[in-house]
mmCIF file of C-alpha atoms in Angstrom:
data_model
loop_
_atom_site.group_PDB
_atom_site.id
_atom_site.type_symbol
_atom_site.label_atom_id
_atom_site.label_comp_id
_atom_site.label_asym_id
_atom_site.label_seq_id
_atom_site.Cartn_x
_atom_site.Cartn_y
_atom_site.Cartn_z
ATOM 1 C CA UNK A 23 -66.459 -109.939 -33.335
ATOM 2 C CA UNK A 24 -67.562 -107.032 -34.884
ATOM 3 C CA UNK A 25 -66.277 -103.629 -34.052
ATOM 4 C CA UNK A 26 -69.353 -101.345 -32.743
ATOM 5 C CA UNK A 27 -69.358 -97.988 -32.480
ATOM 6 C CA UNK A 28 -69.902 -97.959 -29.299
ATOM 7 C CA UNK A 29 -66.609 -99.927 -28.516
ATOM 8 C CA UNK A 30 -64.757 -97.454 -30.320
ATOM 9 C CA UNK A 31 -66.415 -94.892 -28.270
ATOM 10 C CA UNK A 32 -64.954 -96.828 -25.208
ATOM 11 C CA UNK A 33 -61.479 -97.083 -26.391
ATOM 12 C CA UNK A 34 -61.197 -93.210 -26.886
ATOM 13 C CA UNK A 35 -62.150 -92.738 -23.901
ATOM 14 C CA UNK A 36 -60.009 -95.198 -21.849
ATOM 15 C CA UNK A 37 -57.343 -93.688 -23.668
ATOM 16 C CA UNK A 38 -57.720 -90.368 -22.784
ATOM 17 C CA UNK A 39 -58.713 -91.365 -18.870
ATOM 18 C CA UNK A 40 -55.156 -92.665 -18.810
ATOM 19 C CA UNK A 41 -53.515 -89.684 -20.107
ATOM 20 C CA UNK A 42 -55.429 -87.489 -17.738
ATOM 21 C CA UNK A 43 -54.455 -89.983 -14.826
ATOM 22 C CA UNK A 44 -50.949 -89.905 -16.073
ATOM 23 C CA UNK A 45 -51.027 -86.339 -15.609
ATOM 24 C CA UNK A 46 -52.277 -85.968 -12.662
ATOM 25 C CA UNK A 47 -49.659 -88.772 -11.069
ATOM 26 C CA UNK A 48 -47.336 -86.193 -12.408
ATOM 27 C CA UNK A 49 -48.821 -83.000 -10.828
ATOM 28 C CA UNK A 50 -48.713 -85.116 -7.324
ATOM 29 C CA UNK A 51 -45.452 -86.040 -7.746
ATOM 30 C CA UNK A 52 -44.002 -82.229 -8.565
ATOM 31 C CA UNK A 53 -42.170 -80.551 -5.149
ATOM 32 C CA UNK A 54 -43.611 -77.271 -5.436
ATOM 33 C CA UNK A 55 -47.239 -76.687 -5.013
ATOM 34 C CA UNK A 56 -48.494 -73.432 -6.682
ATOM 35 C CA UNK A 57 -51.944 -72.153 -6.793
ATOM 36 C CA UNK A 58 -52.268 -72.803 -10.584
ATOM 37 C CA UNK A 59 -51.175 -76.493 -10.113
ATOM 38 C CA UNK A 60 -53.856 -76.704 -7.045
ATOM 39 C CA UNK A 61 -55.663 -75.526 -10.106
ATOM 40 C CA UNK A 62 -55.274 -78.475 -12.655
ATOM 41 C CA UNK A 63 -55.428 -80.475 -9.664
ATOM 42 C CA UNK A 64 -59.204 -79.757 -9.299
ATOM 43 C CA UNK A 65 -59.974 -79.740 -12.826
ATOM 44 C CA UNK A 66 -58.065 -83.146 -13.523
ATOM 45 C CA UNK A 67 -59.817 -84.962 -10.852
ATOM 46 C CA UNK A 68 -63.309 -83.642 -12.005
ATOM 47 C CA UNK A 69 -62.255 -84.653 -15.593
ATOM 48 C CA UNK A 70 -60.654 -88.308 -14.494
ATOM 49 C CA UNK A 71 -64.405 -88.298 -12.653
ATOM 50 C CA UNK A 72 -66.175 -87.496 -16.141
ATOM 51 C CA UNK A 73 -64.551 -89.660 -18.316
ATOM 52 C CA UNK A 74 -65.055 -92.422 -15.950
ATOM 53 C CA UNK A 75 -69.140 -91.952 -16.255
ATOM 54 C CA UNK A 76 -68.615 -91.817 -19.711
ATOM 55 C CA UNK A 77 -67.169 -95.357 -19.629
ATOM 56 C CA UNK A 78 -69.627 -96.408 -17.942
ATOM 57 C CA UNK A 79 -72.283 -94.843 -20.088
ATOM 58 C CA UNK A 80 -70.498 -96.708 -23.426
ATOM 59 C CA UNK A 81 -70.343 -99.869 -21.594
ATOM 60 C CA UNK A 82 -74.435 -99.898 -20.725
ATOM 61 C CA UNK A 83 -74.716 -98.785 -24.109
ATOM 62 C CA UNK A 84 -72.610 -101.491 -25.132
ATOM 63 C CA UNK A 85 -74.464 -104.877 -23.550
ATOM 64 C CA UNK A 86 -77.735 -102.906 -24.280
ATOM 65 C CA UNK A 87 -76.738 -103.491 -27.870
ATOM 66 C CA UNK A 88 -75.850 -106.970 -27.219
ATOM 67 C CA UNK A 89 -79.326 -107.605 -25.520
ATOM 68 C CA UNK A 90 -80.795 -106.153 -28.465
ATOM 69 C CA UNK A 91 -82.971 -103.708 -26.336
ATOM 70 C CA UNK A 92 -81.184 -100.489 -28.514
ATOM 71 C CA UNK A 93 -83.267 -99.741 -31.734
ATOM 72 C CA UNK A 94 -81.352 -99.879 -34.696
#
């Protein structure tokens, strides 16, 4: 199978979804809640939340290209 651009686009961002979820396992799991880590709390789950519609932008994308319905 050929490699697509729009796969490659995918695997970034799966990638970097798991970091951020990986982070924010760690934030939850910290005894001492601070303002600043209610903070990255927010922004990680807004974040996890964008890169997730981003997947599923690339993966539309994706079988759109497969169809053939994407102009070249």
């Amino acid at each position: 199978m050929k490699t697509t651009i729009c796969m490659i686009y995918k695997e970034v961002i799966v990638k970097r979804l798991e970091r951020k979820k990986n982070e924010l396992a760690s934030l939850e799991t910290s005894g001492v809640v601070t303002p600043e880590d209610k903070r990255k709390y927010v922004e990680l789950k807004a974040r996890i939340d964008e890169l997730e519609t981003c997947i599923d932008i690339a993966e539309t994308m994706f079988n759109n290209i497969e169809r053939g319905d994407c102009e070249k």
